[in-house]
Amino acid sequence: MLAASAESGLSVTESDTDLTLVLCDDYLSPELERVDAEHRAAGQPWLLTRLCGYEPWIGPFFRPGEGPCWSCLAYRLEQHRGYEGPLQQALGLDRPLVRPIASLSAGRVMAAQSAVLEAAKWLAGLRYADQGALRTVDTLNLRTRVHAVSRIPQCPSCGEPGLTGRRVWAPFVPVSRTKAGQGGGDRALSPDQLLRRHAHLVSPITGIVPVLEPSPGAPEFATTYVSGHNLAMRERGPAGLRAQSGGKGLTDTEARTSALCEAVERYCGTRHGDEPVVVDTLRALGEPALHPNACQLYAEEQFRDRERWNRSGSPFHHVPEPFDAERPVEWTPVWSLTGRRQRLLPTSMLYFTSTPGAPGPYADSNGNAAGSSPEDALLQGFMELVERDAVALWWYNRTRQPGIDLDAFGEPYIGRLREGYRRMGRDLWALDLTSDWGFRRSWRCPGAPGPQ
Ligand SMILES: [Zn+2]
């Protein structure tokens, strides 16, 4: 590395540097926290690089006071390596697991020269957006990928650690927004606009959404995308490991946007550790605390019969234990749109966790949504509850509902779906499931799994 730097005319000094080039075996090495803190304190930029492995990493340049710090990046990296935590704990390690590193000298030299090139351009005063990104060089196919590194506003090192708490405690007052034009539905941005604005969230290394790709094995007439592991299913244990987030749409862009939003929704619904929490009993908290069953709406009969029911039912139909008003639990504030004030609900109902077997009441993703604005998310989440309520009334009561004449819509995509399903030996029909809410929404393909 020293030779490579010298060959490109960079003088290497021990102190008084304009830029520090830091080489590591792993971007999560704990020593990097100190390196970052020292550089932030001194206001000195540094470039992080990993030469080893089949895929060397170059960048980002960390610029104190501008953009993300190493802790911001490390937080994202850890999200994708969550499986390592239990192993590290079991082995009593205070650092990432050391894995065999496969690399050839040619790959390492190429990466070293690339890092020196980046450093030389930086020192010459050249500035461009990708300097803030992490670049990977796949030595198997020589493809380079750029992974955006975002600053985390609530980062404990460079941001405001109390930000999440302040936002959760603040009232949520919806505002009126203009709807996007064609293809936007009841949303503030069109799917295309939303995708462009938030595409940087997708990366298996630095993103909160690991992938956005066509669903493998999906029939060609249905536009569907998957967007990585479904975080809402982690507390369901091993069975949840295979669950994926995804989305559908009439166009490629709509399906991609839908899959992106579902993955973001699940990420935002996950507990990250900085949520405001009060530990107390329901009885001691009194009126501001909502009894969990005011939201869960189980009948007494369901609680009484829960053991027999839980032995036979699917995890989606699990009935939890009745809530114990004398048991101290964590509570988190929620803003009541109807009461226009803060109430408290058990934290375990509000965020997904990765702890299988944790005591309930549990969070679930019904009524969760992400959108281009808080109001979009509010509307979509509410409509999902209306939809599921209407489906449940029909499905569990086995009511007879009127059919809908699909041809009356004159939509070519309906013909495409019908023909595609016909080739698979399935019929396509639609029922009017309008309930006492008065909203009309119903779609179902017979043969698909029942409502969940
Ligand atoms: Zn930071």
XYZ file of C-alpha atoms and ligand atoms in Angstrom:
453
model
C 0.000 0.000 0.000
C 2.850 2.342 0.862
C 4.534 1.537 -2.444
C 1.274 2.039 -4.348
C 0.833 5.438 -2.702
C 4.412 6.484 -3.447
C 4.114 5.368 -7.088
C 1.117 7.692 -7.471
C 3.015 10.565 -5.907
C 1.331 10.579 -2.505
C 3.624 11.224 0.425
C 2.854 9.068 3.415
C 3.353 10.735 6.788
C 2.684 9.677 10.373
C 1.167 12.976 11.451
C -0.205 16.236 10.102
C -2.066 14.445 7.319
C -4.645 15.822 4.916
C -6.341 12.435 4.651
C -6.013 9.168 6.531
C -6.340 5.910 4.631
C -7.513 3.184 7.008
C -7.262 -0.474 6.023
C -9.280 -3.079 7.906
C -10.241 -6.742 7.721
C -13.819 -6.004 8.665
C -15.795 -2.738 8.560
C -17.260 -3.677 11.953
C -13.891 -4.016 13.718
C -14.411 -2.321 17.115
C -11.141 -0.332 16.749
C -12.800 1.713 14.007
C -15.035 3.426 16.558
C -11.932 4.996 18.139
C -10.475 5.885 14.726
C -13.739 7.610 13.847
C -13.960 9.471 17.168
C -10.369 10.757 16.829
C -10.938 11.973 13.291
C -14.214 13.668 14.195
C -12.526 15.373 17.150
C -9.697 16.593 14.893
C -12.010 17.447 11.974
C -9.904 15.185 9.739
C -11.328 13.211 6.792
C -10.550 9.521 6.401
C -11.080 6.836 3.805
C -11.944 3.311 4.895
C -10.966 0.332 2.748
C -10.964 -3.442 2.932
C -8.587 -5.098 0.532
C -9.183 -8.730 1.457
C -11.975 -11.082 0.490
C -13.399 -11.879 -2.927
C -15.153 -8.505 -2.824
C -12.916 -5.632 -1.679
C -14.681 -2.544 -0.322
C -13.519 1.021 -0.965
C -14.983 4.010 0.830
C -16.727 5.951 1.958
C -14.723 9.056 2.735
C -15.850 10.090 6.207
C -15.981 13.870 6.503
C -16.428 15.097 10.062
C -19.349 17.486 10.280
C -20.670 16.412 6.882
C -22.531 13.248 6.065
C -22.512 9.979 7.984
C -19.957 8.810 10.531
C -18.609 5.294 10.954
C -21.314 4.490 13.583
C -24.018 5.379 11.025
C -22.481 2.914 8.576
C -21.832 0.257 11.234
C -25.494 0.346 12.288
C -26.605 -0.459 8.742
C -23.981 -3.176 8.321
C -25.053 -4.833 11.586
C -28.663 -4.975 10.372
C -27.573 -7.330 7.614
C -25.429 -9.416 9.931
C -27.959 -9.914 12.718
C -27.314 -13.653 12.596
C -23.801 -13.046 13.989
C -24.936 -11.584 17.333
C -26.018 -14.862 18.968
C -22.856 -16.595 17.665
C -20.609 -13.833 19.027
C -22.376 -14.065 22.370
C -22.107 -17.851 22.500
C -18.395 -17.688 21.696
C -17.767 -14.796 24.109
C -16.301 -12.574 21.360
C -16.158 -8.778 21.561
C -15.574 -8.436 17.816
C -16.958 -9.846 14.573
C -16.365 -13.516 13.833
C -13.154 -14.110 11.942
C -13.903 -15.981 8.740
C -11.537 -17.532 6.238
C -10.748 -14.821 3.736
C -10.599 -15.905 0.141
C -8.569 -13.572 -2.027
C -5.710 -13.486 -4.491
C -2.878 -11.009 -4.565
C -4.211 -9.682 -7.885
C -7.522 -8.724 -6.236
C -5.808 -7.118 -3.268
C -3.434 -5.113 -5.487
C -6.323 -3.950 -7.652
C -8.225 -2.796 -4.554
C -5.141 -1.110 -3.081
C -4.525 0.799 -6.315
C -8.201 1.784 -6.483
C -8.086 3.130 -2.917
C -4.905 5.092 -3.704
C -6.565 6.459 -6.840
C -9.530 7.623 -4.779
C -7.193 9.196 -2.211
C -5.184 10.957 -4.933
C -8.329 12.434 -6.486
C -9.502 13.592 -3.065
C -6.169 15.219 -2.277
C -6.199 16.929 -5.668
C -9.446 18.591 -4.617
C -11.826 16.552 -6.759
C -15.238 16.119 -5.110
C -18.148 14.039 -6.388
C -21.192 12.378 -4.855
C -19.966 8.781 -4.908
C -17.095 9.648 -2.567
C -19.704 9.394 0.190
C -20.625 5.866 -0.883
C -19.139 2.451 -0.253
C -17.989 0.780 -3.447
C -17.633 -2.958 -3.822
C -15.555 -4.625 -6.510
C -16.666 -8.159 -7.237
C -13.487 -9.968 -8.276
C -15.509 -12.814 -9.817
C -17.043 -10.659 -12.542
C -15.226 -7.317 -12.041
C -18.509 -5.535 -11.434
C -18.398 -2.436 -9.265
C -21.436 -1.476 -7.212
C -22.074 1.797 -5.436
C -23.837 1.551 -2.060
C -25.113 4.860 -0.695
C -24.222 5.500 2.945
C -26.794 7.638 4.721
C -26.403 9.647 7.849
C -28.660 8.398 10.648
C -30.199 11.512 12.241
C -30.506 9.804 15.638
C -26.944 8.367 15.521
C -25.500 8.360 19.060
C -22.087 9.475 17.711
C -22.888 12.202 15.176
C -26.626 12.881 15.505
C -29.290 13.564 18.109
C -29.697 10.404 20.184
C -32.979 11.683 21.686
C -34.585 12.330 18.292
C -36.688 9.157 18.137
C -38.031 9.801 21.630
C -38.955 13.368 20.768
C -40.703 12.309 17.576
C -42.641 9.534 19.288
C -43.779 11.900 22.054
C -44.836 14.604 19.566
C -48.445 14.871 18.369
C -49.171 13.611 14.861
C -51.311 16.134 13.038
C -52.175 15.077 9.470
C -52.043 17.826 6.870
C -53.791 18.171 3.541
C -51.661 17.175 0.533
C -52.178 17.330 -3.190
C -52.548 13.916 -4.788
C -50.035 12.842 -7.406
C -51.369 12.480 -10.920
C -51.840 9.376 -12.963
C -50.898 6.108 -11.286
C -50.492 7.642 -7.839
C -53.732 6.446 -6.332
C -54.516 8.419 -3.193
C -50.876 9.305 -2.629
C -48.744 12.421 -2.510
C -46.112 11.057 -4.940
C -46.474 8.802 -7.965
C -44.836 5.354 -7.703
C -42.126 6.553 -10.068
C -41.367 9.651 -7.967
C -41.335 7.632 -4.755
C -38.999 5.027 -6.223
C -36.541 7.656 -7.437
C -36.560 9.487 -4.122
C -35.990 6.397 -1.998
C -33.959 4.073 -4.241
C -30.893 4.657 -2.051
C -32.575 2.644 0.701
C -32.000 -0.543 -1.298
C -28.641 -2.235 -0.767
C -27.652 -5.583 0.745
C -24.786 -3.776 2.504
C -25.807 -0.241 3.459
C -29.570 -0.187 2.849
C -32.515 -0.830 5.112
C -34.021 -2.859 2.256
C -31.596 -5.565 1.108
C -32.953 -6.287 -2.386
C -35.674 -5.318 -4.821
C -36.005 -8.016 -7.441
C -38.698 -9.880 -9.401
C -40.285 -12.662 -7.348
C -38.602 -15.905 -8.306
C -41.070 -18.347 -9.798
C -43.896 -15.814 -10.126
C -46.072 -16.314 -13.216
C -45.227 -13.964 -16.078
C -48.678 -12.353 -16.109
C -48.354 -11.059 -12.525
C -45.893 -8.244 -11.795
C -44.497 -9.013 -8.347
C -41.278 -8.133 -6.537
C -39.623 -9.326 -3.333
C -37.726 -6.996 -1.006
C -35.916 -9.171 1.505
C -36.650 -10.843 4.793
C -39.949 -10.014 6.498
C -38.904 -8.497 9.823
C -42.452 -8.790 11.184
C -42.076 -12.572 11.216
C -38.843 -12.855 13.201
C -40.519 -13.401 16.560
C -42.358 -16.352 15.095
C -39.111 -18.318 15.309
C -37.609 -20.529 12.598
C -40.853 -20.582 10.610
C -40.492 -16.812 10.177
C -37.014 -17.048 8.671
C -38.364 -17.895 5.238
C -40.935 -15.100 5.166
C -40.269 -12.341 2.617
C -41.595 -8.850 2.101
C -42.930 -8.115 -1.355
C -45.251 -6.120 -3.524
C -47.421 -6.242 -6.596
C -48.705 -3.787 -9.143
C -50.090 -3.324 -12.592
C -46.763 -2.011 -13.852
C -43.166 -2.842 -13.049
C -42.711 0.494 -11.250
C -45.855 0.022 -9.167
C -44.756 -3.455 -8.085
C -41.252 -2.272 -7.195
C -42.625 0.670 -5.211
C -45.093 -1.557 -3.399
C -42.334 -4.046 -2.443
C -40.031 -1.219 -1.339
C -42.759 0.303 0.842
C -43.580 -3.012 2.486
C -39.937 -3.598 3.418
C -39.614 -0.020 4.746
C -42.839 -0.502 6.706
C -41.457 -3.630 8.371
C -38.128 -1.927 9.095
C -39.869 1.046 10.700
C -42.038 -1.305 12.758
C -38.969 -3.021 14.188
C -37.622 -2.172 17.609
C -34.254 -0.416 17.337
C -33.611 0.302 21.016
C -34.076 4.074 21.157
C -37.867 4.066 21.523
C -39.164 5.896 24.595
C -40.259 3.419 27.237
C -41.937 3.623 30.664
C -41.892 0.491 32.836
C -44.959 0.133 35.024
C -48.194 -1.777 35.556
C -51.441 -0.949 33.829
C -53.037 -0.347 37.203
C -50.353 2.114 38.331
C -50.337 4.035 35.035
C -54.088 4.504 35.212
C -56.154 6.199 32.538
C -53.418 7.270 30.040
C -52.582 3.599 29.488
C -54.834 1.701 27.095
C -55.742 -1.837 28.014
C -54.179 -3.964 25.250
C -57.503 -5.629 24.585
C -58.970 -2.255 23.637
C -56.910 -2.795 20.452
C -56.736 -6.581 20.281
C -60.521 -6.981 20.707
C -60.485 -10.616 21.822
C -63.698 -11.901 23.371
C -63.672 -13.366 26.879
C -64.656 -16.668 25.328
C -61.520 -16.640 23.156
C -59.284 -16.109 26.190
C -61.091 -18.883 28.112
C -60.691 -21.359 25.293
C -57.249 -20.254 24.168
C -55.263 -23.369 25.033
C -57.464 -25.694 23.036
C -57.646 -23.175 20.179
C -53.889 -22.532 20.095
C -53.158 -26.262 19.832
C -55.151 -26.493 16.627
C -54.786 -23.082 15.016
C -52.096 -21.515 12.847
C -49.709 -18.953 14.411
C -51.779 -16.250 12.704
C -54.749 -17.226 14.854
C -52.844 -17.448 18.131
C -54.720 -16.057 21.144
C -52.320 -14.592 23.739
C -52.707 -14.818 27.495
C -55.096 -12.268 29.004
C -53.132 -9.153 29.955
C -52.103 -8.979 33.606
C -52.807 -5.471 34.914
C -50.431 -6.104 37.841
C -47.427 -7.167 35.742
C -44.889 -4.379 35.110
C -44.178 -4.118 31.389
C -42.678 -1.569 29.011
C -45.079 1.061 27.664
C -44.540 3.479 24.775
C -46.572 6.558 23.878
C -48.869 6.566 20.868
C -50.786 9.547 19.536
C -54.537 9.063 19.551
C -56.010 10.637 16.411
C -59.503 10.398 17.852
C -58.676 11.607 21.382
C -55.958 14.030 20.135
C -53.660 13.171 23.010
C -50.965 10.732 24.025
C -51.939 7.293 25.264
C -49.680 4.412 26.239
C -49.602 0.884 24.824
C -47.282 -2.006 25.739
C -44.075 -1.536 23.705
C -44.217 -5.205 22.671
C -47.447 -4.440 20.759
C -45.884 -1.593 18.830
C -42.604 -2.978 17.479
C -41.457 -6.299 16.065
C -38.625 -7.943 17.929
C -36.210 -10.723 17.078
C -36.724 -12.522 20.377
C -38.737 -15.712 19.875
C -40.855 -16.591 22.891
C -40.834 -13.039 24.331
C -43.930 -12.402 26.475
C -46.835 -10.721 24.675
C -48.925 -8.871 23.829
C -47.434 -9.068 20.341
C -47.064 -6.635 17.476
C -48.471 -7.565 14.099
C -48.326 -5.828 10.761
C -52.075 -5.468 10.126
C -52.743 -1.788 9.554
C -49.057 -0.893 9.108
C -48.033 1.023 6.012
C -45.248 3.164 4.572
C -45.810 5.823 1.962
C -44.488 8.974 0.382
C -45.918 11.047 3.256
C -47.231 10.319 6.774
C -50.735 10.920 5.451
C -50.254 8.323 2.670
C -49.142 5.784 5.245
C -52.053 6.653 7.561
C -54.592 6.227 4.769
C -53.112 2.991 3.416
C -52.772 1.469 6.884
C -56.360 2.359 7.735
C -57.649 0.976 4.452
C -55.804 -2.270 5.079
C -57.712 -2.673 8.351
C -61.013 -1.946 6.624
C -60.127 -4.493 3.936
C -59.163 -7.213 6.411
C -62.173 -6.564 8.565
C -64.457 -6.973 5.551
C -62.658 -10.131 4.410
C -62.832 -11.607 7.929
C -66.564 -10.924 8.190
C -67.104 -12.778 4.917
C -64.598 -15.585 5.381
C -65.197 -16.595 8.985
C -68.959 -16.246 8.780
C -69.117 -17.927 5.335
C -71.553 -15.313 4.135
C -72.801 -15.238 0.543
C -71.725 -12.025 -1.202
C -72.690 -10.660 -4.610
C -70.239 -11.129 -7.463
C -68.692 -8.273 -9.436
C -68.762 -8.122 -13.225
C -65.060 -7.798 -13.968
C -65.660 -7.182 -17.666
C -67.538 -4.008 -16.773
C -64.214 -2.323 -15.865
C -62.882 -2.658 -19.427
C -59.337 -3.025 -18.024
C -56.911 -5.039 -20.194
C -54.969 -6.236 -17.161
C -58.019 -8.087 -15.841
C -58.121 -10.096 -19.058
C -54.378 -10.773 -18.698
C -54.806 -12.055 -15.151
C -57.856 -14.140 -16.011
C -56.086 -15.754 -18.954
C -52.941 -16.394 -16.906
C -54.870 -18.015 -14.104
C -56.904 -20.041 -16.595
C -53.691 -21.572 -17.927
C -52.834 -22.526 -14.347
C -56.212 -24.200 -13.928
C -57.623 -21.459 -11.731
C -60.649 -19.222 -12.006
C -60.601 -15.533 -11.244
C -63.603 -13.859 -9.721
C -64.351 -10.945 -7.446
C -66.904 -10.490 -4.706
C -68.401 -7.331 -3.293
C -67.411 -7.485 0.395
C -68.738 -4.065 1.346
C -69.267 -4.138 5.101
C -70.965 -1.720 7.449
C -68.028 0.651 6.811
C -69.334 1.258 3.339
C -65.974 0.866 1.572
C -65.942 -1.323 -1.501
C -62.871 -3.419 -1.971
C -62.576 -7.070 -2.784
C -60.258 -9.251 -4.767
C -59.584 -12.864 -4.387
C -58.212 -15.669 -6.465
C -59.700 -19.032 -5.483
C -57.057 -21.578 -4.658
C -54.780 -19.012 -2.980
C -54.230 -19.424 0.775
C -57.037 -18.123 3.012
C -56.951 -14.679 4.588
C -54.263 -14.092 7.207
Zn -23.267 8.841 12.872
